Short mmCIF file of C-alpha atoms and ligand atoms in Angstrom, two decimals:
data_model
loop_
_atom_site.label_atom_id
_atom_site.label_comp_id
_atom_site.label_asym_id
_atom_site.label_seq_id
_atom_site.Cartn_x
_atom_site.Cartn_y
_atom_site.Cartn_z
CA UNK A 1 0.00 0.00 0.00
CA UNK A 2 1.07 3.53 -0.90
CA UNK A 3 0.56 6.85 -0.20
CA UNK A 4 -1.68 8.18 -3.02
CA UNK A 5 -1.59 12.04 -1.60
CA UNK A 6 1.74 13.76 -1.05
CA UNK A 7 2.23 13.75 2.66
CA UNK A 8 2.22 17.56 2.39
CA UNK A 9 -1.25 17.54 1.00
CA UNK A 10 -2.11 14.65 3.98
CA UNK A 11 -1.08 16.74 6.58
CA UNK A 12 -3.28 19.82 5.54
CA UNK A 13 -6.13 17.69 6.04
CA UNK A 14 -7.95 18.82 9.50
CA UNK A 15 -9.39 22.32 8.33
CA UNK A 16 -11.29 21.05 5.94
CA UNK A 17 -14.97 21.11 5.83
CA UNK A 18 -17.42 18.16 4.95
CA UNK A 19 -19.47 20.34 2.66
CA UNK A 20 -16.30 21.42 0.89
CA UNK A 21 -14.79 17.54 0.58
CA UNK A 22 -17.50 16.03 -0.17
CA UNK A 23 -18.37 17.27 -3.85
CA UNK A 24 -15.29 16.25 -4.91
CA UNK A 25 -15.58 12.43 -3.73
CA UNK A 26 -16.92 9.38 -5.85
CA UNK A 27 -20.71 9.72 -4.90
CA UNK A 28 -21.13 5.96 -3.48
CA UNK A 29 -18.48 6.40 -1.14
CA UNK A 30 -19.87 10.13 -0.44
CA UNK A 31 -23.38 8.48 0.17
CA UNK A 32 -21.94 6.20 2.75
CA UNK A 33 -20.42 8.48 4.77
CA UNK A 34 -23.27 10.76 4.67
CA UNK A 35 -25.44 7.80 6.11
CA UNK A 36 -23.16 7.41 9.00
CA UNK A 37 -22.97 11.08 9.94
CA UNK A 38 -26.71 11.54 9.57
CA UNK A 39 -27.55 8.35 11.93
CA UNK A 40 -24.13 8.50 13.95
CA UNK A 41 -24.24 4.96 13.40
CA UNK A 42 -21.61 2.89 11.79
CA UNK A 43 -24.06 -0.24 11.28
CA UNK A 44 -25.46 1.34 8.75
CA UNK A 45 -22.64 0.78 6.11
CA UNK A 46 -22.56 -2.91 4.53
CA UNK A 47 -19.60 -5.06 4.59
CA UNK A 48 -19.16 -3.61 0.84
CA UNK A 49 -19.59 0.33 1.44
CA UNK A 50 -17.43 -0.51 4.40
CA UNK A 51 -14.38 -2.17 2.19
CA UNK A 52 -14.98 0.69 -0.03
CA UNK A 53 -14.12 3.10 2.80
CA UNK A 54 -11.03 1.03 3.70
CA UNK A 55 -9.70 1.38 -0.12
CA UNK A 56 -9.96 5.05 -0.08
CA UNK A 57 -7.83 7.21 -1.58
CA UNK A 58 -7.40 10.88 -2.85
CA UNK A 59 -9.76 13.12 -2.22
CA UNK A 60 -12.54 9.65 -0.88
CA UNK A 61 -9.21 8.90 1.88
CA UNK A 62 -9.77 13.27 2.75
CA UNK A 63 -13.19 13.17 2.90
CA UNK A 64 -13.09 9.64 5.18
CA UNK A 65 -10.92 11.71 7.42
CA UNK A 66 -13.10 14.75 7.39
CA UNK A 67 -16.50 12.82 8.17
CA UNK A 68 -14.82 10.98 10.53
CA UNK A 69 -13.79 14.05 12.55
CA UNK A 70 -17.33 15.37 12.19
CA UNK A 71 -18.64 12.07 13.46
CA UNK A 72 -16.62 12.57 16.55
CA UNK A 73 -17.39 15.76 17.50
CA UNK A 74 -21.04 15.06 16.95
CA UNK A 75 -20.37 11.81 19.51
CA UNK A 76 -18.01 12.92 22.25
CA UNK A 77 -17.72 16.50 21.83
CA UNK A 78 -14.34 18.52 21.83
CA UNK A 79 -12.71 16.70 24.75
CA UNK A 80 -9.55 15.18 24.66
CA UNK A 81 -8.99 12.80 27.54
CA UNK A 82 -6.15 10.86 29.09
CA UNK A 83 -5.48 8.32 32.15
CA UNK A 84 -2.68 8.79 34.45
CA UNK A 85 -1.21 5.79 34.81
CA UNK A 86 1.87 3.33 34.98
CA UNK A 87 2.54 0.96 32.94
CA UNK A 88 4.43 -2.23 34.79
CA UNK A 89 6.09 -4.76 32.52
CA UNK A 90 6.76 -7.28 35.25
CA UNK A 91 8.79 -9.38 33.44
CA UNK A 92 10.34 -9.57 29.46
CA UNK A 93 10.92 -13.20 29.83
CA UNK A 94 8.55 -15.39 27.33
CA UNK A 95 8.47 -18.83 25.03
CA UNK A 96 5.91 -17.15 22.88
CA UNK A 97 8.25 -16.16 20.43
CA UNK A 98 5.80 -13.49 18.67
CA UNK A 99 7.73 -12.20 15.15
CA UNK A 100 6.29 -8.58 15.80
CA UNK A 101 7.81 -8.44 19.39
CA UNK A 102 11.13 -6.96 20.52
CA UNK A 103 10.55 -6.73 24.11
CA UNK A 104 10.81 -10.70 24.81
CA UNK A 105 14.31 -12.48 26.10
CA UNK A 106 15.09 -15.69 26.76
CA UNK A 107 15.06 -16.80 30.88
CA UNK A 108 19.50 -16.59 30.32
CA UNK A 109 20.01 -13.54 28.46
CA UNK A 110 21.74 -10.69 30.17
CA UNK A 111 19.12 -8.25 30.54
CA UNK A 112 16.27 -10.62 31.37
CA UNK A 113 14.58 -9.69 34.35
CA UNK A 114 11.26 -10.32 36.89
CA UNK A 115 9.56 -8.19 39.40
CA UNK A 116 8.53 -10.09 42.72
CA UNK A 117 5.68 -8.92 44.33
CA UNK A 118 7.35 -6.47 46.32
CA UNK A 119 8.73 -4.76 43.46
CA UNK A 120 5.36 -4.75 42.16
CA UNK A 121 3.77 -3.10 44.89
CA UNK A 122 6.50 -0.69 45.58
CA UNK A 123 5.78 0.43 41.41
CA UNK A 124 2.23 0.90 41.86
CA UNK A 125 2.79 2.88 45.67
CA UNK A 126 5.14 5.28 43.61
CA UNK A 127 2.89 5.19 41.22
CA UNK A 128 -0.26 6.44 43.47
CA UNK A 129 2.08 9.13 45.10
CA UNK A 130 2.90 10.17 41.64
CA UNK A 131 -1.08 10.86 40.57
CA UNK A 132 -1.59 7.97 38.70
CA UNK A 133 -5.08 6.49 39.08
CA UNK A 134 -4.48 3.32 37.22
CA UNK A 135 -1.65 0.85 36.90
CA UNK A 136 -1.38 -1.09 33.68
CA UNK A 137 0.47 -4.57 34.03
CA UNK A 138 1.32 -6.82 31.55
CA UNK A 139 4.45 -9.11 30.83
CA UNK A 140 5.92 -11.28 28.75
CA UNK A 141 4.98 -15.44 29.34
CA UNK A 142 7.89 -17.16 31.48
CA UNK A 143 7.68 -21.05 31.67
CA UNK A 144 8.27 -21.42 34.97
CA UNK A 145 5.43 -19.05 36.19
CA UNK A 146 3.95 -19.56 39.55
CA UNK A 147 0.74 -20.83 39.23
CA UNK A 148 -1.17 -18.10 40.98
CA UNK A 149 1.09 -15.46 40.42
CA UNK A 150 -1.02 -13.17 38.13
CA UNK A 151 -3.42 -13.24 41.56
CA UNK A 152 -0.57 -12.77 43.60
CA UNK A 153 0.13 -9.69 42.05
CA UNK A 154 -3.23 -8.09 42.05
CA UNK A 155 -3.47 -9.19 45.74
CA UNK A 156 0.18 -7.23 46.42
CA UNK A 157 -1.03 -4.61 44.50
CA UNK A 158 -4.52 -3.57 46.02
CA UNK A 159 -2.90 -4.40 49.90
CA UNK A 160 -0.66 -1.54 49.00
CA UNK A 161 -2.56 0.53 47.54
CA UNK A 162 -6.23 -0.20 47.62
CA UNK A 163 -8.08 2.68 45.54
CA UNK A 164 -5.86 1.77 42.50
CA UNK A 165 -7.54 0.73 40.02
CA UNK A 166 -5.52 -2.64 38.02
CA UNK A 167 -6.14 -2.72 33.85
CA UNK A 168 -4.04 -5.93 33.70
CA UNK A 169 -3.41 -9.04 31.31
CA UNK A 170 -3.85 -9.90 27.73
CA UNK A 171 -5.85 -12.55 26.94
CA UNK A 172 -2.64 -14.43 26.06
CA UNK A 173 -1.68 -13.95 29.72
CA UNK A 174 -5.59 -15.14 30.95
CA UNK A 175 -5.19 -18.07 28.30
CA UNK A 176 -2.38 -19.07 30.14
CA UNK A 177 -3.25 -18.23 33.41
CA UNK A 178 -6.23 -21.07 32.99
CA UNK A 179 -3.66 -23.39 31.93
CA UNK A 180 -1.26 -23.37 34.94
CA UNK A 181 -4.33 -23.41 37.46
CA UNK A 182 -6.55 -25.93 35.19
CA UNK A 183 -9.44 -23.60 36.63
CA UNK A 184 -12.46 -22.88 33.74
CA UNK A 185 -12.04 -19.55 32.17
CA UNK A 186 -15.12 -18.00 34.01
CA UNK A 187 -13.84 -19.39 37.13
CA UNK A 188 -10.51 -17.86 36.65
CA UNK A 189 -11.49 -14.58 35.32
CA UNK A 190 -13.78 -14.24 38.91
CA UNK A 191 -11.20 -14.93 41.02
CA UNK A 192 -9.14 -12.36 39.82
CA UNK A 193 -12.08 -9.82 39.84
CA UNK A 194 -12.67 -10.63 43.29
CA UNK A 195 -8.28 -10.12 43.96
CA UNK A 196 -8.83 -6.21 42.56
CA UNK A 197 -8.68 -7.23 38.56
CA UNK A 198 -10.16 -3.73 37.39
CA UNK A 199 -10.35 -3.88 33.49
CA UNK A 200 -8.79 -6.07 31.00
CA UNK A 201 -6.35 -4.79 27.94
CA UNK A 202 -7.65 -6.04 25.21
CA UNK A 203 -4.14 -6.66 23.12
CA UNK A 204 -2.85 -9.43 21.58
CA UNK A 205 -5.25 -9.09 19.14
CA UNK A 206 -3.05 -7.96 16.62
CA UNK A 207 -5.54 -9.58 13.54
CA UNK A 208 -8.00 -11.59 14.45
CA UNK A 209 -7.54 -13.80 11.28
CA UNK A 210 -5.78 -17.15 12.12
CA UNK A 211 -4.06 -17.09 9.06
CA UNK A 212 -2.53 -13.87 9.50
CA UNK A 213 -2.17 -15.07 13.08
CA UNK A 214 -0.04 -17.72 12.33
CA UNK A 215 2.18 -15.11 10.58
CA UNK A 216 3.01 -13.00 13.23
CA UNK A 217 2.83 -15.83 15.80
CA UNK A 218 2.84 -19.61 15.54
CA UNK A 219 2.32 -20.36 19.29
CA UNK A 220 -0.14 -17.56 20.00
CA UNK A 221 -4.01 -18.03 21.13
CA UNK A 222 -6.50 -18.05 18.28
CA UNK A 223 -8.66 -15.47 16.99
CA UNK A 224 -11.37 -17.79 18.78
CA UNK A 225 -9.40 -18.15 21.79
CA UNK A 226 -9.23 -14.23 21.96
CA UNK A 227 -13.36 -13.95 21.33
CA UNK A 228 -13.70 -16.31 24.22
CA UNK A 229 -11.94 -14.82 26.77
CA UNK A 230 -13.20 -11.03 26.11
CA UNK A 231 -16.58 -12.41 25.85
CA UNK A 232 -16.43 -14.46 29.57
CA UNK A 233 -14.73 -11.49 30.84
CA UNK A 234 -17.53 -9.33 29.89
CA UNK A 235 -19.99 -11.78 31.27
CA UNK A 236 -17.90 -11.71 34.59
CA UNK A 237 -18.63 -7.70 34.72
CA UNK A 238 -14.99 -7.30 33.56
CA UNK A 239 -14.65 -4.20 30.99
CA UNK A 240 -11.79 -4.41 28.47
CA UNK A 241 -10.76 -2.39 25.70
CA UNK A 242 -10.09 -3.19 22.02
CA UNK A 243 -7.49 -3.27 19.82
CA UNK A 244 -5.53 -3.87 16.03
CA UNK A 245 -2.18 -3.68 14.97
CA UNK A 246 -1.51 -2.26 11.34
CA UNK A 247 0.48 -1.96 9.02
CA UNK A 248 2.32 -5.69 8.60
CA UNK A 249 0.85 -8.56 6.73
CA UNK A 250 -2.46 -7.74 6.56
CA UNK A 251 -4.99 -6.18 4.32
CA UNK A 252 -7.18 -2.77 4.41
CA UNK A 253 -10.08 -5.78 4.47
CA UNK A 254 -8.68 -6.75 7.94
CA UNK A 255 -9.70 -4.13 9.21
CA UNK A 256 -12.91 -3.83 8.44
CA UNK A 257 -13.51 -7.30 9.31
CA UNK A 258 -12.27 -6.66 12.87
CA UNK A 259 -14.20 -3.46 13.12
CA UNK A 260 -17.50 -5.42 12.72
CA UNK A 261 -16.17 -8.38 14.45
CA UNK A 262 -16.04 -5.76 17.66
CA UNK A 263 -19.06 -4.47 16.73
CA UNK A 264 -21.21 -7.74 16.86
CA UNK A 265 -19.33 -8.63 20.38
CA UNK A 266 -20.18 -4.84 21.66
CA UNK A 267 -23.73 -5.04 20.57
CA UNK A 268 -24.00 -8.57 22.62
CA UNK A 269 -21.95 -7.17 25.69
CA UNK A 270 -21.11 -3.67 26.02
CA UNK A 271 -18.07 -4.33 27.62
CA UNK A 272 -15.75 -2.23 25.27
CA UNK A 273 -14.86 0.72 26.91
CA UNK A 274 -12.54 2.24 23.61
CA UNK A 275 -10.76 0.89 20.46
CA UNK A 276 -7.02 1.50 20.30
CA UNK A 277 -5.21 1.28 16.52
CA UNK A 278 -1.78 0.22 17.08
CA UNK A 279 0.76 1.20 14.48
CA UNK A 280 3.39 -1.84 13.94
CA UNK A 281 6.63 -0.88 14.56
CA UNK A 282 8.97 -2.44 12.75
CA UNK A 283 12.48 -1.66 13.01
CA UNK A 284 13.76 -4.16 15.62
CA UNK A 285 11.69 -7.14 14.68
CA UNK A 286 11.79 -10.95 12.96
CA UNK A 287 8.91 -10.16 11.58
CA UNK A 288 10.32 -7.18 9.10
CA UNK A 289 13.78 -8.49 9.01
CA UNK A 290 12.76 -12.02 7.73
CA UNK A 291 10.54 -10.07 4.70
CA UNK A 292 7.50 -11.16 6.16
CA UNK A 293 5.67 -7.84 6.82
CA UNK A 294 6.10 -4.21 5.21
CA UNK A 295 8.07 -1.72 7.04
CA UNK A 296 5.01 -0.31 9.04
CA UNK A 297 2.21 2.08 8.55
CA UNK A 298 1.95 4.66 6.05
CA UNK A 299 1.03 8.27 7.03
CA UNK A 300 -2.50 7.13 4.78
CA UNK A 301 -2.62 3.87 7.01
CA UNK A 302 -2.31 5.80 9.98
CA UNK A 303 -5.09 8.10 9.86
CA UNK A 304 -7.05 6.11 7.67
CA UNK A 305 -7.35 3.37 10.43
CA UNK A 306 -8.47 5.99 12.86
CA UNK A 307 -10.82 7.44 10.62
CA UNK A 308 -12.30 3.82 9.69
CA UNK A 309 -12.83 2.74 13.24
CA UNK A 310 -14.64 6.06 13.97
CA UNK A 311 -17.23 5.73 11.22
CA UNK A 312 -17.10 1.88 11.41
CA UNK A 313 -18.15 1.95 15.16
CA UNK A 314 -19.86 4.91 15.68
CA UNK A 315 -22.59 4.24 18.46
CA UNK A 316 -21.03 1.12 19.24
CA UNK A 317 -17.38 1.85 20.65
CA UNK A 318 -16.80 5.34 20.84
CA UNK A 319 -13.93 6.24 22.28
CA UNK A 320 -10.95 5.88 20.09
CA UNK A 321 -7.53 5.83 21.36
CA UNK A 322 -4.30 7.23 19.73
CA UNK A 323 -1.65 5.28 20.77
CA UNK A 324 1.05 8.14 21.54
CA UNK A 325 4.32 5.58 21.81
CA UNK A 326 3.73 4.25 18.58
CA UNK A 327 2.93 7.23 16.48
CA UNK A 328 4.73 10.59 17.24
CA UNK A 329 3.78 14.08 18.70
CA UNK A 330 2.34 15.44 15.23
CA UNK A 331 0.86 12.37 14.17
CA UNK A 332 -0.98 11.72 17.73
CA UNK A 333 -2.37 14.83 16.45
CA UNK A 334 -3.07 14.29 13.05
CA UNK A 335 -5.03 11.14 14.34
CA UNK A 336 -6.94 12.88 16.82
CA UNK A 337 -8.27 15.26 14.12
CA UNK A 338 -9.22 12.32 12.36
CA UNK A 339 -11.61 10.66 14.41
CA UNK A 340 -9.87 9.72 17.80
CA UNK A 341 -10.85 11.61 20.97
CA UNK A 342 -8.31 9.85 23.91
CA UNK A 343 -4.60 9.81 24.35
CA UNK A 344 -4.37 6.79 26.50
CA UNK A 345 -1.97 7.25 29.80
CA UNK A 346 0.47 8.61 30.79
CA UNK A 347 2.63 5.60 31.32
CA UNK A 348 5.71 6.30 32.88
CA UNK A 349 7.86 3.58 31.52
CA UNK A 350 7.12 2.30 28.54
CA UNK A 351 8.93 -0.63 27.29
CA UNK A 352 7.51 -2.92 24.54
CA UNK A 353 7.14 0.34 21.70
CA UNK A 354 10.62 1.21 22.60
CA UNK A 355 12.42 -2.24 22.18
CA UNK A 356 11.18 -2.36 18.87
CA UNK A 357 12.11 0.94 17.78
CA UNK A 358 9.67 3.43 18.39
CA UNK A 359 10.98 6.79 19.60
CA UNK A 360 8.20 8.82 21.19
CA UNK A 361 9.49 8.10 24.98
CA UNK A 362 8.28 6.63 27.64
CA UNK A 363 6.59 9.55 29.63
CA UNK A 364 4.01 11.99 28.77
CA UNK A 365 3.13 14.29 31.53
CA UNK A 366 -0.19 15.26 31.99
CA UNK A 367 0.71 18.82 31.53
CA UNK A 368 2.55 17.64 28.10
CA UNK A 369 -1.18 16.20 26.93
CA UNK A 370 -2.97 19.56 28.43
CA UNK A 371 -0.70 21.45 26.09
CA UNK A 372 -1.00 19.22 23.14
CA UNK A 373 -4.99 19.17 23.06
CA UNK A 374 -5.06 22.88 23.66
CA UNK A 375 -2.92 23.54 20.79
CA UNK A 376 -5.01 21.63 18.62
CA UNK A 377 -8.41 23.74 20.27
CA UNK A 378 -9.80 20.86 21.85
CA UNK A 379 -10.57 20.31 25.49
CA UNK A 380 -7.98 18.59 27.64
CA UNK A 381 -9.79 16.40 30.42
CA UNK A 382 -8.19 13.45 32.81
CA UNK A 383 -10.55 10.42 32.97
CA UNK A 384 -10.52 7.40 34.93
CA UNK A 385 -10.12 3.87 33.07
CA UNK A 386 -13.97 3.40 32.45
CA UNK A 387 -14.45 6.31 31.12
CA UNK A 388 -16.62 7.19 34.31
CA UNK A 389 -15.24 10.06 35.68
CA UNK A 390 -13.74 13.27 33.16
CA UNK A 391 -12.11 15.61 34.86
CA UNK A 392 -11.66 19.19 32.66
CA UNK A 393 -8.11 20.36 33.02
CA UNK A 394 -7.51 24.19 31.90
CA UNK A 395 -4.55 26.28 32.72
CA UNK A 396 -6.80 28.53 34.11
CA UNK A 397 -4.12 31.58 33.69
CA UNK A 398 -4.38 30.80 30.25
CA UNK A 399 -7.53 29.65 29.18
CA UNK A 400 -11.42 29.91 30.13
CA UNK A 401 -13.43 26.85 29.64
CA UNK A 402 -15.51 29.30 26.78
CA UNK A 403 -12.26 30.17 25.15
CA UNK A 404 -11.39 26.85 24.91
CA UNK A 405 -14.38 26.17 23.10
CA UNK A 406 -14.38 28.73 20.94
CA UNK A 407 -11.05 27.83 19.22
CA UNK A 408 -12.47 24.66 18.44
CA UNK A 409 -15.27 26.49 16.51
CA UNK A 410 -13.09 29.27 15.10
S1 LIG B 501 4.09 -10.08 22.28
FE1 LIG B 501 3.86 -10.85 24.39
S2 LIG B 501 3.50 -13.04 24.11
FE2 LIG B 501 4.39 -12.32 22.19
S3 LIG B 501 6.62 -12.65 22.44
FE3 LIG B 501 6.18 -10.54 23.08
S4 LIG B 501 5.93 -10.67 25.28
FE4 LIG B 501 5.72 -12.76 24.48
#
């Protein structure tokens, strides 16, 4: 895939209006849109109108972008939000041996490592005295695991610090978590709701195509594995959120398949609280090196995929995350004028985007955020991990909640 527009021409995208776009666009793929932004409802488009939208290009990709802003400001308003959290790797030792990951070491190499519980808790009590209101904890697979530890370290976690709330383990980690204990999934997925288990990332999704699965990953769970445990986590009152990685081996198709695939599970649980694109990065990885994925997302990709997942699930999951590691301070932007309307967290340390060659850092204050969401005239606001609880945050020396407002409309 290629970029069709000059980036220049890309990146001039967010003043434009719908009513000036949309003459210029084929008129089926203008009649689409204008279906979605007149029922702010994604289900409206068919599989076809929806691979259409995917194929874009020109002055159809501009006006996807466009609509797809409009679409979000007619959803969630002109509030940008974040989470201030921490992100805990507690280990980078793992047999899963995933193409598209260079975070992972083997149990002997020299800068393998694992946090016991005590490290864990003395993270998330830092953490806490730092602001954050969320710790997110994930790892890497090590044989050897205890078989309770992922419970252990909710347990450690919550005796420190109780109010924190704990958005941990991929359903790679819950598949395997069921296989150390031999406990059912619903069984297992209670327990650690009842340890302080607050919310579930929904990652290693990647595709959710087994044969594109078996690209990136031989020994990872299956697209059906991945349905199951979101779904019995969302039975078990357990919200997660949603993800994709682009820009590898798959197809614009892909994506729309996922979209709706998120859609139909949404529509049965409403357990999504947002759906975060994730760029593949490339640089450090099997995956690219052995010639078995392009080298990442183009600038197209990138805000194409936001702008997709905004019209695809309008009124189903609408919050869409920019993932600010992956993509960098511009194009967090960029993607936030097309369609997105969160940041994600803070982090603190970020690890896995860095190993594999992304160079956005692994901090963003929440001052940093304030100032990028004013500069682009939206509304900066802290939230809490469900969404629940937004929190406005304006400099107050510089800006009036109405002034804030108006730039958006200026
Ligand atoms: S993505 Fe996760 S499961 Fe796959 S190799 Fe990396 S750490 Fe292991």
């Amino acid at each position: 895939m290629h970029d069709l527009l000059p980036t220049s021409e890309l990146e001039r995208f967010p003043p434009i209006e719908w009513a000036e776009i949309a003459p210029h666009m084929t008129p089926a793929l203008r009649a689409s849109l204008e279906k979605a932004l007149e029922s702010l409802d994604g289900s409206v488009l068919t599989l076809e109108e929806s691979y259409a939208l995917a194929a874009a290009d020109g002055d159809d990709l501009l006006g996807l972008l466009v609509a797809a802003n409009v679409l979000r400001s007619e959803l969630v308003g002109n509030i940008v939000t974040y989470v201030v959290n921490r992100n805990i790797n507690f280990t980078n030792i793992c047999f899963v041996g995933c193409k598209f990951c260079a975070f992972s070491r083997g149990p002997r190499e020299a800068d393998a490592y694992f946090h016991d519980l005590d490290k864990m808790a003395e993270k998330a009590r830092e953490a806490w005295e730092l602001g954050a209101t969320e710790v997110c904890i994930q790892g890497g697979l090590p044989r050897d695991l205890d078989k309770f530890y992922y419970r252990d370290i909710l347990r450690a976690v919550k005796s420190a610090v109780p109010r924190m709330h704990i958005h941990a383990f991929s359903p790679m980690e819950i598949v395997y978590g069921v296989e150390l204990t031999s406990m059912p999934l619903a069984d297992y997925l209670s327990m650690l709701r009842d340890n302080g288990l607050g919310t579930l990332p929904g990652t290693a999704a990647e595709i959710l195509d087994d044969e594109i699965r078996h690209i990136l990953s031989a020994n990872k769970l299956s697209t059906a594995q991945w349905m199951e445990v979101i779904r019995t986590a969302h039975r078990c009152g357990i919200r997660t959120t949603s993800t994709l990685m682009y820009g590898h081996a798959e197809t614009s198709a892909h994506w729309v398949r996922q979209m709706r695939l998120l859609r139909d599970i949404q529509s049965e649980t409403g357990g999504f609280t947002e759906f975060v694109p994730l760029g593949f990065v490339h640089q450090n990885t099997l995956l690219f090196h052995q010639g078995l994925a392009r080298s990442g997302p183009t600038l197209a990709e990138h805000l194409k995929v936001h702008a997709l997942a905004r019209v695809l699930l309008a009124g189903s999951i609408n919050n869409i995350q920019v993932s600010w590691v992956k993509l960098n301070r511009q194009l967090s932007q960029l993607c936030l004028h097309a369609g997105a309307n969160d940041y994600g967290g803070t982090l603190m340390e970020e690890n896995i985007s860095r190993e594999a060659g992304a160079t956005a850092g692994q901090y963003t204050s929440p001052e940093d955020f304030q100032a990028l969401i004013l500069e682009m005239g939206r509304i900066p606001a802290e939230r809490n991990t469900t969404y629940s609880r937004i929190q406005i945050k304006l400099p107050l020396d510089q800006f009036t909640a109405e002034e804030a407002v108006e730039a958006e409309f200026a």
